[in-house]
Amino acid sequence: MDITKFVMMTDLNEYECEMLDLMLEAFGVPDSLTRLQLMSLFDQDEATAFAMVQALTREGLVAESGKHGDYELPEKLVLKPKGEKFLKEGGFSRRYQMEQQKPVEVGGTLAKLQQQNMRLQNEKLANAGEINKLQKSIDNLKTRQYIWWVLILIALIIGYFVGRANGAHVIKHH
């Protein structure tokens, strides 16, 4: 199963799969459906009909024929042999049921998520260690800065008293 089919199956719920199968079954002897037939099949709900046509086209089960806009139903939809074969093999409903019975996929995904979770936890621990190391470095630099300020202040005080003592001594000689 290629990735587009897998993505598509995860996009569809059971009801939508049944609708797609009913749509495939609605193709008559000429193996085609007109725009009017599609509209009546979906109770005049063009948005839903369009979405279903897109799903069948994406799967390569039908071909569109006739002029239509980007968001309109085609004038005619033709069932491809692949679509007929797909329906005989159980269609979307059977494929949906098969997907639901695949705990291995879920288990595989779960294992991948657990691996990713472990990797992220390890990364978080490594980052926390790095942050701790950087915080210690910042604290050491702050301590050195305080020591320098204290040494400068002491030097200024000593300079003041030495200067004052020398200044007082100079005044006495005059």
XYZ file of N, CA, C and O in Angstrom:
696
model
N 0.857 -1.187 0.000
C 0.000 0.000 0.000
C 0.891 1.234 0.000
O 1.758 1.366 0.842
N 0.670 2.119 -0.957
C 1.498 3.324 -0.990
C 0.969 4.353 0.002
O -0.120 4.216 0.533
N 1.763 5.369 0.243
C 1.459 6.344 1.298
C 0.164 7.101 1.030
O -0.576 7.400 1.943
N -0.160 7.394 -0.237
C -1.385 8.151 -0.523
C -2.608 7.341 -0.131
O -3.567 7.891 0.382
N -2.560 6.032 -0.366
C -3.699 5.200 0.027
C -3.808 5.169 1.546
O -4.894 5.226 2.087
N -2.661 5.078 2.235
C -2.692 5.046 3.692
C -3.253 6.347 4.238
O -4.099 6.348 5.105
N -2.787 7.461 3.680
C -3.274 8.769 4.131
C -4.764 8.872 3.886
O -5.518 9.320 4.725
N -5.187 8.418 2.700
C -6.595 8.519 2.372
C -7.435 7.687 3.338
O -8.475 8.121 3.794
N -6.999 6.481 3.648
C -7.779 5.630 4.545
C -7.880 6.249 5.928
O -8.893 6.109 6.584
N -6.853 6.915 6.373
C -6.937 7.530 7.695
C -7.836 8.765 7.656
O -8.338 9.186 8.679
N -8.055 9.310 6.455
C -8.933 10.475 6.325
C -10.405 10.079 6.318
O -11.261 10.887 6.619
N -10.699 8.849 5.927
C -12.085 8.419 5.762
C -12.586 7.646 6.972
O -11.873 6.809 7.513
N -13.842 7.921 7.338
C -14.438 7.120 8.400
C -15.268 5.998 7.763
O -15.376 5.910 6.539
N -15.846 5.149 8.578
C -16.585 3.987 8.066
C -17.761 4.408 7.198
O -18.001 3.826 6.134
N -18.478 5.431 7.611
C -19.632 5.910 6.840
C -19.208 6.377 5.454
O -19.838 6.046 4.450
N -18.118 7.140 5.391
C -17.630 7.633 4.095
C -17.198 6.479 3.193
O -17.434 6.510 1.982
N -16.594 5.460 3.778
C -16.210 4.279 2.997
C -17.445 3.596 2.415
O -17.444 3.186 1.253
N -18.488 3.480 3.233
C -19.731 2.871 2.749
C -20.345 3.716 1.634
O -20.845 3.185 0.643
N -20.296 5.050 1.795
C -20.829 5.940 0.759
C -20.068 5.765 -0.559
O -20.664 5.735 -1.636
N -18.753 5.663 -0.472
C -17.942 5.475 -1.673
C -18.282 4.151 -2.355
O -18.377 4.077 -3.582
N -18.490 3.097 -1.557
C -18.873 1.804 -2.132
C -20.240 1.891 -2.804
O -20.431 1.370 -3.912
N -21.182 2.570 -2.141
C -22.516 2.744 -2.742
C -22.421 3.516 -4.054
O -23.102 3.214 -5.029
N -21.553 4.488 -4.067
C -21.360 5.286 -5.278
C -20.808 4.413 -6.406
O -21.262 4.499 -7.544
N -19.831 3.570 -6.075
C -19.271 2.667 -7.087
C -20.323 1.679 -7.583
O -20.378 1.358 -8.774
N -21.183 1.214 -6.656
C -22.241 0.277 -7.032
C -23.295 0.945 -7.914
O -23.987 0.279 -8.681
N -23.424 2.275 -7.799
C -24.448 3.001 -8.560
C -24.134 3.081 -10.055
O -25.016 3.383 -10.852
N -22.884 2.799 -10.427
C -22.551 2.817 -11.851
C -23.334 1.704 -12.535
O -23.306 0.554 -12.105
N -24.043 2.048 -13.576
C -24.899 1.077 -14.267
C -24.163 0.335 -15.355
O -22.932 0.273 -15.390
N -24.958 -0.216 -16.270
C -24.417 -0.991 -17.384
C -23.459 -0.174 -18.251
O -22.400 -0.665 -18.613
N -23.746 1.094 -18.550
C -22.749 1.826 -19.347
C -21.517 2.230 -18.524
O -20.622 2.864 -19.051
N -21.469 1.821 -17.277
C -20.344 2.138 -16.392
C -20.070 3.631 -16.279
O -18.926 4.059 -16.266
N -21.142 4.413 -16.208
C -20.951 5.852 -16.034
C -22.097 6.439 -15.225
O -23.176 5.868 -15.145
N -21.811 7.587 -14.629
C -22.820 8.355 -13.885
C -22.779 9.787 -14.403
O -21.699 10.355 -14.558
N -23.953 10.367 -14.626
C -24.012 11.766 -15.055
C -24.006 12.658 -13.825
O -24.219 12.195 -12.701
N -23.813 13.931 -14.074
C -23.843 14.935 -13.004
C -25.175 14.891 -12.272
O -25.221 14.933 -11.037
N -26.273 14.778 -13.015
C -27.614 14.723 -12.415
C -27.775 13.478 -11.539
O -28.362 13.547 -10.457
N -27.260 12.344 -12.016
C -27.342 11.118 -11.223
C -26.532 11.253 -9.931
O -26.980 10.805 -8.868
N -25.366 11.870 -10.030
C -24.547 12.090 -8.836
C -25.280 12.977 -7.843
O -25.293 12.701 -6.632
N -25.882 14.040 -8.350
C -26.603 14.974 -7.466
C -27.767 14.274 -6.775
O -28.002 14.479 -5.587
N -28.514 13.425 -7.502
C -29.641 12.733 -6.871
C -29.133 11.679 -5.878
O -29.763 11.446 -4.855
N -27.987 11.075 -6.173
C -27.397 10.093 -5.269
C -27.032 10.725 -3.926
O -27.126 10.093 -2.875
N -26.646 11.995 -3.945
C -26.249 12.703 -2.721
C -27.287 13.747 -2.290
O -26.946 14.725 -1.643
N -28.545 13.535 -2.644
C -29.645 14.431 -2.249
C -29.327 15.885 -2.529
O -29.506 16.761 -1.669
N -28.802 16.165 -3.711
C -28.482 17.514 -4.188
C -27.384 18.205 -3.383
O -27.212 19.413 -3.472
N -26.629 17.450 -2.575
C -25.522 18.010 -1.796
C -24.253 17.941 -2.651
O -23.516 16.945 -2.634
N -23.994 19.020 -3.386
C -22.878 19.017 -4.333
C -21.522 18.945 -3.625
O -20.598 18.313 -4.123
N -21.413 19.555 -2.451
C -20.132 19.547 -1.730
C -19.720 18.122 -1.359
O -18.571 17.712 -1.566
N -20.667 17.352 -0.824
C -20.376 15.967 -0.460
C -20.086 15.140 -1.698
O -19.124 14.365 -1.729
N -20.901 15.309 -2.728
C -20.701 14.573 -3.986
C -19.314 14.882 -4.548
O -18.587 13.978 -4.977
N -18.943 16.166 -4.524
C -17.641 16.578 -5.057
C -16.509 15.911 -4.273
O -15.547 15.395 -4.849
N -16.631 15.898 -2.942
C -15.595 15.291 -2.098
C -15.456 13.798 -2.408
O -14.341 13.272 -2.490
N -16.577 13.119 -2.616
C -16.551 11.686 -2.911
C -15.943 11.431 -4.293
O -15.178 10.481 -4.474
N -16.289 12.270 -5.253
C -15.718 12.138 -6.597
C -14.201 12.325 -6.525
O -13.439 11.585 -7.156
N -13.762 13.298 -5.727
C -12.325 13.542 -5.571
C -11.630 12.315 -4.977
O -10.542 11.941 -5.404
N -12.274 11.694 -4.000
C -11.690 10.502 -3.371
C -11.558 9.372 -4.390
O -10.511 8.713 -4.460
N -12.597 9.148 -5.191
C -12.547 8.082 -6.201
C -11.525 8.391 -7.293
O -10.823 7.495 -7.767
N -11.418 9.650 -7.657
C -10.449 10.059 -8.688
C -9.028 9.874 -8.167
O -8.154 9.387 -8.868
N -8.803 10.280 -6.906
C -7.488 10.145 -6.281
C -7.037 8.690 -6.262
O -5.864 8.386 -6.414
N -8.006 7.791 -6.073
C -7.711 6.357 -6.042
C -7.523 5.785 -7.441
O -7.095 4.648 -7.586
N -7.892 6.571 -8.453
C -7.762 6.082 -9.831
C -8.845 5.087 -10.207
O -8.664 4.263 -11.102
N -10.002 5.149 -9.527
C -11.087 4.200 -9.783
C -12.067 4.719 -10.825
O -12.811 3.938 -11.411
N -12.097 6.034 -11.019
C -13.017 6.639 -11.992
C -12.267 7.676 -12.818
O -11.205 8.157 -12.422
N -12.858 7.994 -13.962
C -12.321 9.058 -14.815
C -13.411 10.105 -15.000
O -14.591 9.768 -15.106
N -13.010 11.362 -14.994
C -13.963 12.452 -15.188
C -14.048 12.775 -16.669
O -13.053 12.733 -17.388
N -15.247 13.124 -17.092
C -15.451 13.444 -18.494
C -16.370 14.656 -18.585
O -17.293 14.804 -17.781
N -16.118 15.521 -19.542
C -16.960 16.702 -19.712
C -16.370 17.908 -19.012
O -15.494 17.799 -18.173
N -16.867 19.079 -19.387
C -16.358 20.324 -18.824
C -16.888 20.538 -17.415
O -18.046 20.275 -17.127
N -16.019 21.029 -16.563
C -16.436 21.388 -15.199
C -15.370 22.280 -14.588
O -14.218 22.277 -15.006
N -15.763 23.037 -13.587
C -14.828 23.938 -12.912
C -14.025 23.191 -11.861
O -14.211 21.991 -11.654
N -13.148 23.905 -11.178
C -12.300 23.291 -10.153
C -13.100 22.691 -9.002
O -12.687 21.712 -8.397
N -14.233 23.312 -8.675
C -15.006 22.840 -7.525
C -16.413 22.412 -7.927
O -17.352 22.544 -7.165
N -16.526 21.885 -9.128
C -17.822 21.423 -9.609
C -17.719 19.965 -9.990
O -16.648 19.446 -10.281
N -18.873 19.330 -10.029
C -18.915 17.944 -10.470
C -18.721 17.885 -11.979
O -19.183 18.768 -12.702
N -18.077 16.837 -12.461
C -17.935 16.697 -13.914
C -19.296 16.351 -14.534
O -20.198 15.891 -13.835
N -19.423 16.548 -15.836
C -20.675 16.203 -16.515
C -20.925 14.705 -16.445
O -22.060 14.259 -16.340
N -19.822 13.944 -16.488
C -19.950 12.496 -16.476
C -18.771 11.879 -15.740
O -17.655 12.370 -15.810
N -19.050 10.803 -15.033
C -18.031 10.059 -14.322
C -18.030 8.643 -14.889
O -19.069 7.994 -14.962
N -16.865 8.161 -15.305
C -16.767 6.836 -15.915
C -16.011 5.899 -14.986
O -14.927 6.235 -14.507
N -16.599 4.722 -14.750
C -15.971 3.724 -13.893
C -14.867 3.012 -14.660
O -15.090 2.489 -15.751
N -13.674 2.998 -14.094
C -12.551 2.304 -14.728
C -12.602 0.826 -14.334
O -13.181 0.478 -13.302
N -11.977 -0.050 -15.135
C -11.945 -1.480 -14.767
C -11.362 -1.704 -13.373
O -11.810 -2.574 -12.631
N -10.387 -0.883 -13.020
C -9.773 -0.964 -11.690
C -10.832 -0.739 -10.606
O -10.820 -1.384 -9.558
N -11.782 0.177 -10.866
C -12.848 0.470 -9.912
C -13.792 -0.695 -9.747
O -14.224 -1.017 -8.634
N -14.106 -1.349 -10.852
C -14.989 -2.513 -10.818
C -14.339 -3.644 -10.023
O -14.964 -4.276 -9.174
N -13.073 -3.883 -10.288
C -12.314 -4.932 -9.597
C -12.228 -4.613 -8.102
O -12.424 -5.487 -7.251
N -11.945 -3.352 -7.800
C -11.825 -2.901 -6.404
C -13.128 -3.172 -5.654
O -13.114 -3.656 -4.525
N -14.262 -2.867 -6.288
C -15.569 -3.073 -5.657
C -15.833 -4.562 -5.438
O -16.311 -4.960 -4.381
N -15.472 -5.397 -6.412
C -15.677 -6.848 -6.286
C -14.845 -7.429 -5.149
O -15.221 -8.432 -4.556
N -13.717 -6.788 -4.861
C -12.846 -7.259 -3.776
C -13.276 -6.730 -2.403
O -12.578 -6.922 -1.420
N -14.392 -6.046 -2.349
C -14.910 -5.567 -1.073
C -14.893 -4.059 -0.928
O -15.445 -3.515 0.014
N -14.227 -3.375 -1.820
C -14.247 -1.917 -1.849
C -13.644 -1.252 -0.632
O -12.814 -1.822 0.083
N -14.088 -0.024 -0.417
C -13.559 0.805 0.667
C -13.901 0.239 2.037
O -13.091 0.302 2.957
N -15.111 -0.326 2.154
C -15.530 -0.860 3.453
C -14.612 -1.994 3.892
O -14.187 -2.048 5.052
N -14.295 -2.908 2.950
C -13.403 -4.014 3.294
C -12.019 -3.474 3.655
O -11.409 -3.916 4.627
N -11.526 -2.510 2.894
C -10.202 -1.949 3.172
C -10.199 -1.228 4.525
O -9.244 -1.328 5.283
N -11.310 -0.542 4.826
C -11.439 0.133 6.118
C -11.370 -0.888 7.256
O -10.658 -0.693 8.243
N -12.135 -1.998 7.100
C -12.139 -3.044 8.132
C -10.745 -3.647 8.299
O -10.303 -3.898 9.416
N -10.029 -3.863 7.187
C -8.675 -4.418 7.246
C -7.745 -3.450 7.998
O -6.920 -3.881 8.790
N -7.897 -2.158 7.733
C -7.057 -1.157 8.406
C -7.329 -1.139 9.904
O -6.421 -0.937 10.703
N -8.608 -1.361 10.262
C -8.976 -1.330 11.675
C -8.400 -2.524 12.421
O -8.213 -2.478 13.627
N -8.130 -3.616 11.703
C -7.631 -4.828 12.341
C -6.113 -4.912 12.296
O -5.553 -5.987 12.427
N -5.445 -3.799 12.132
C -3.980 -3.791 12.041
C -3.367 -3.146 13.280
O -2.902 -2.022 13.230
N -3.352 -3.859 14.406
C -2.727 -3.268 15.591
C -1.215 -3.139 15.442
O -0.586 -2.387 16.147
N -0.643 -3.889 14.489
C 0.802 -3.816 14.265
C 1.197 -2.401 13.846
O 2.186 -1.862 14.318
N 0.382 -1.776 12.985
C 0.642 -0.399 12.555
C 0.653 0.525 13.767
O 1.536 1.335 13.926
N -0.381 0.338 14.608
C -0.506 1.194 15.788
C 0.656 0.930 16.726
O 1.273 1.841 17.243
N 0.986 -0.372 16.916
C 2.100 -0.728 17.774
C 3.395 -0.140 17.248
O 4.213 0.361 17.993
N 3.577 -0.229 15.934
C 4.777 0.341 15.315
C 4.829 1.832 15.534
O 5.864 2.388 15.867
N 3.699 2.472 15.358
C 3.627 3.914 15.564
C 3.871 4.235 17.038
O 4.586 5.173 17.350
N 3.294 3.415 17.921
C 3.481 3.622 19.352
C 4.959 3.491 19.716
O 5.495 4.307 20.462
N 5.616 2.469 19.150
C 7.043 2.277 19.431
C 7.849 3.478 18.937
O 8.760 3.946 19.620
N 7.495 3.985 17.753
C 8.191 5.162 17.215
C 7.982 6.365 18.124
O 8.912 7.122 18.386
N 6.743 6.527 18.600
C 6.450 7.649 19.497
C 7.218 7.508 20.810
O 7.722 8.488 21.358
N 7.311 6.266 21.315
C 8.056 6.043 22.551
C 9.543 6.345 22.351
O 10.179 6.947 23.216
N 10.078 5.933 21.185
C 11.481 6.244 20.882
C 11.690 7.751 20.816
O 12.653 8.278 21.368
N 10.785 8.426 20.125
C 10.902 9.881 19.998
C 10.783 10.539 21.368
O 11.520 11.477 21.672
N 9.883 10.027 22.194
C 9.708 10.564 23.537
C 10.988 10.400 24.351
O 11.426 11.339 25.031
N 11.616 9.214 24.263
C 12.875 8.988 24.980
C 13.968 9.932 24.471
O 14.727 10.493 25.255
N 14.045 10.082 23.153
C 15.053 10.969 22.569
C 14.839 12.396 23.061
O 15.785 13.081 23.461
N 13.583 12.823 23.082
C 13.278 14.187 23.542
C 13.572 14.353 25.029
O 14.049 15.406 25.455
N 13.294 13.319 25.821
C 13.608 13.396 27.247
C 15.120 13.490 27.462
O 15.587 14.256 28.303
N 15.880 12.688 26.686
C 17.339 12.761 26.782
C 17.844 14.139 26.377
O 18.744 14.698 27.009
N 17.249 14.674 25.312
C 17.623 16.017 24.846
C 17.301 17.060 25.919
O 18.088 17.964 26.171
N 16.153 16.876 26.559
C 15.748 17.801 27.622
C 16.747 17.751 28.784
O 17.152 18.790 29.322
N 17.153 16.531 29.156
C 18.139 16.380 30.236
C 19.475 17.011 29.848
O 20.101 17.691 30.663
N 19.894 16.782 28.599
C 21.158 17.364 28.138
C 21.070 18.888 28.159
O 22.001 19.577 28.592
N 19.938 19.424 27.713
C 19.744 20.878 27.720
C 19.704 21.418 29.144
O 20.262 22.482 29.417
N 19.065 20.685 30.036
C 19.009 21.117 31.438
C 20.425 21.135 32.023
O 20.780 22.059 32.767
N 21.230 20.133 31.679
C 22.621 20.100 32.141
C 23.400 21.282 31.600
O 24.183 21.911 32.317
N 23.206 21.585 30.324
C 23.887 22.725 29.694
C 23.450 24.044 30.353
O 24.273 24.912 30.624
N 22.153 24.170 30.605
C 21.631 25.369 31.266
C 22.248 25.516 32.652
O 22.672 26.606 33.049
N 22.337 24.400 33.381
C 22.930 24.410 34.719
C 24.389 24.847 34.659
O 24.844 25.673 35.460
N 25.128 24.306 33.692
C 26.540 24.659 33.512
C 26.685 26.149 33.188
O 27.542 26.845 33.749
N 25.846 26.647 32.300
C 25.891 28.067 31.929
C 25.514 28.955 33.114
O 26.105 30.027 33.306
N 24.550 28.502 33.925
C 24.143 29.282 35.098
C 25.291 29.378 36.100
O 25.535 30.442 36.670
N 26.025 28.268 36.276
C 27.193 28.295 37.180
C 28.247 29.255 36.640
O 28.866 29.994 37.402
N 28.433 29.225 35.324
C 29.405 30.125 34.701
C 28.996 31.582 34.930
O 29.832 32.429 35.265
N 27.721 31.886 34.772
C 27.215 33.247 35.004
C 27.426 33.639 36.470
O 27.876 34.755 36.764
N 27.109 32.716 37.380
C 27.284 33.005 38.805
C 28.751 33.281 39.135
O 29.059 34.191 39.906
N 29.665 32.479 38.542
C 31.106 32.704 38.760
C 31.520 34.078 38.242
O 32.288 34.801 38.903
N 31.038 34.448 37.070
C 31.373 35.761 36.507
C 30.819 36.890 37.367
O 31.488 37.913 37.570
N 29.606 36.722 37.885
C 29.024 37.740 38.775
C 29.864 37.873 40.045
O 30.123 38.981 40.519
N 30.286 36.720 40.594
C 31.120 36.754 41.809
C 32.422 37.494 41.534
O 32.846 38.343 42.326
N 33.068 37.187 40.397
C 34.309 37.888 40.032
C 34.060 39.384 39.882
O 34.874 40.201 40.307
N 32.927 39.730 39.276
C 32.591 41.148 39.084
C 32.468 41.828 40.450
O 32.981 42.929 40.639
N 31.780 41.183 41.408
C 31.640 41.760 42.744
C 33.006 41.919 43.408
O 33.279 42.929 44.053
N 33.857 40.890 43.249
C 35.205 40.968 43.847
C 35.957 42.154 43.255
O 36.599 42.919 43.990
N 35.881 42.334 41.932
C 36.561 43.477 41.303
C 36.017 44.805 41.816
O 36.768 45.736 42.076
N 34.680 44.908 41.959
C 34.087 46.143 42.482
C 34.588 46.421 43.899
O 34.912 47.556 44.252
N 34.634 45.349 44.708
C 35.116 45.508 46.089
C 36.588 45.937 46.076
O 36.984 46.863 46.818
N 37.425 45.301 45.241
C 38.847 45.666 45.163
C 39.018 47.113 44.691
O 39.851 47.849 45.228
N 38.219 47.527 43.715
C 38.289 48.913 43.226
C 37.880 49.872 44.336
O 38.532 50.912 44.557
N 36.806 49.519 45.057
C 36.340 50.357 46.151
C 37.418 50.462 47.254
O 37.699 51.551 47.750
N 38.034 49.326 47.587
C 39.113 49.333 48.598
C 40.281 50.191 48.104
O 40.838 50.998 48.865
N 40.630 50.022 46.812
C 41.740 50.827 46.256
C 41.398 52.312 46.326
O 42.263 53.149 46.657
N 40.148 52.675 46.034
C 39.743 54.084 46.118
C 39.811 54.596 47.552
O 40.278 55.716 47.814
N 39.353 53.774 48.485
C 39.379 54.180 49.892
C 40.826 54.346 50.361
O 41.180 55.353 50.993
N 41.666 53.362 50.035
C 43.093 53.455 50.418
C 43.711 54.685 49.754
O 44.449 55.454 50.400
N 43.395 54.875 48.464
C 43.917 56.046 47.748
C 43.470 57.336 48.398
O 44.235 58.291 48.524
N 42.225 57.382 48.856
C 41.689 58.568 49.515
C 42.459 58.850 50.804
O 42.892 59.978 51.053
N 42.602 57.796 51.626
C 43.299 57.996 52.902
C 44.787 58.304 52.718
O 45.341 59.148 53.413
N 45.423 57.627 51.749
C 46.843 57.909 51.478
C 46.974 59.348 50.969
O 47.849 60.099 51.416
N 46.112 59.714 50.050
C 46.147 61.083 49.521
C 45.855 62.104 50.595
O 46.486 63.158 50.660
N 44.948 61.804 51.440
C 44.584 62.727 52.515
C 45.735 62.836 53.518
O 46.054 63.935 53.988
N 46.338 61.667 53.821
C 47.467 61.678 54.758
C 48.631 62.455 54.155
O 49.265 63.269 54.833
N 48.924 62.252 52.882
C 49.987 62.993 52.209
C 49.621 64.469 52.103
O 50.479 65.334 52.266
N 48.371 64.734 51.831
C 47.928 66.122 51.729
C 48.034 66.839 53.054
O 48.464 67.984 53.132
N 47.708 66.149 54.150
C 47.803 66.735 55.476
C 49.267 66.937 55.841
O 49.638 67.938 56.459
N 50.115 66.011 55.443
C 51.543 66.120 55.711
C 52.158 67.280 54.946
O 52.994 68.013 55.466
N 51.703 67.494 53.714
C 52.213 68.598 52.875
C 51.799 69.942 53.501
O 52.568 70.868 53.544
N 50.606 70.020 54.012
C 50.106 71.256 54.585
C 50.918 71.629 55.831
O 51.208 72.786 56.091
N 51.301 70.646 56.637
C 52.055 70.925 57.860
C 53.429 71.514 57.557
O 53.959 72.289 58.305
N 54.097 71.150 56.449
C 55.424 71.665 56.104
C 55.358 73.099 55.662
O 56.338 73.794 55.721
N 54.343 73.597 55.221
C 54.275 74.995 54.772
C 54.101 75.891 55.884
O 53.777 76.371 56.686
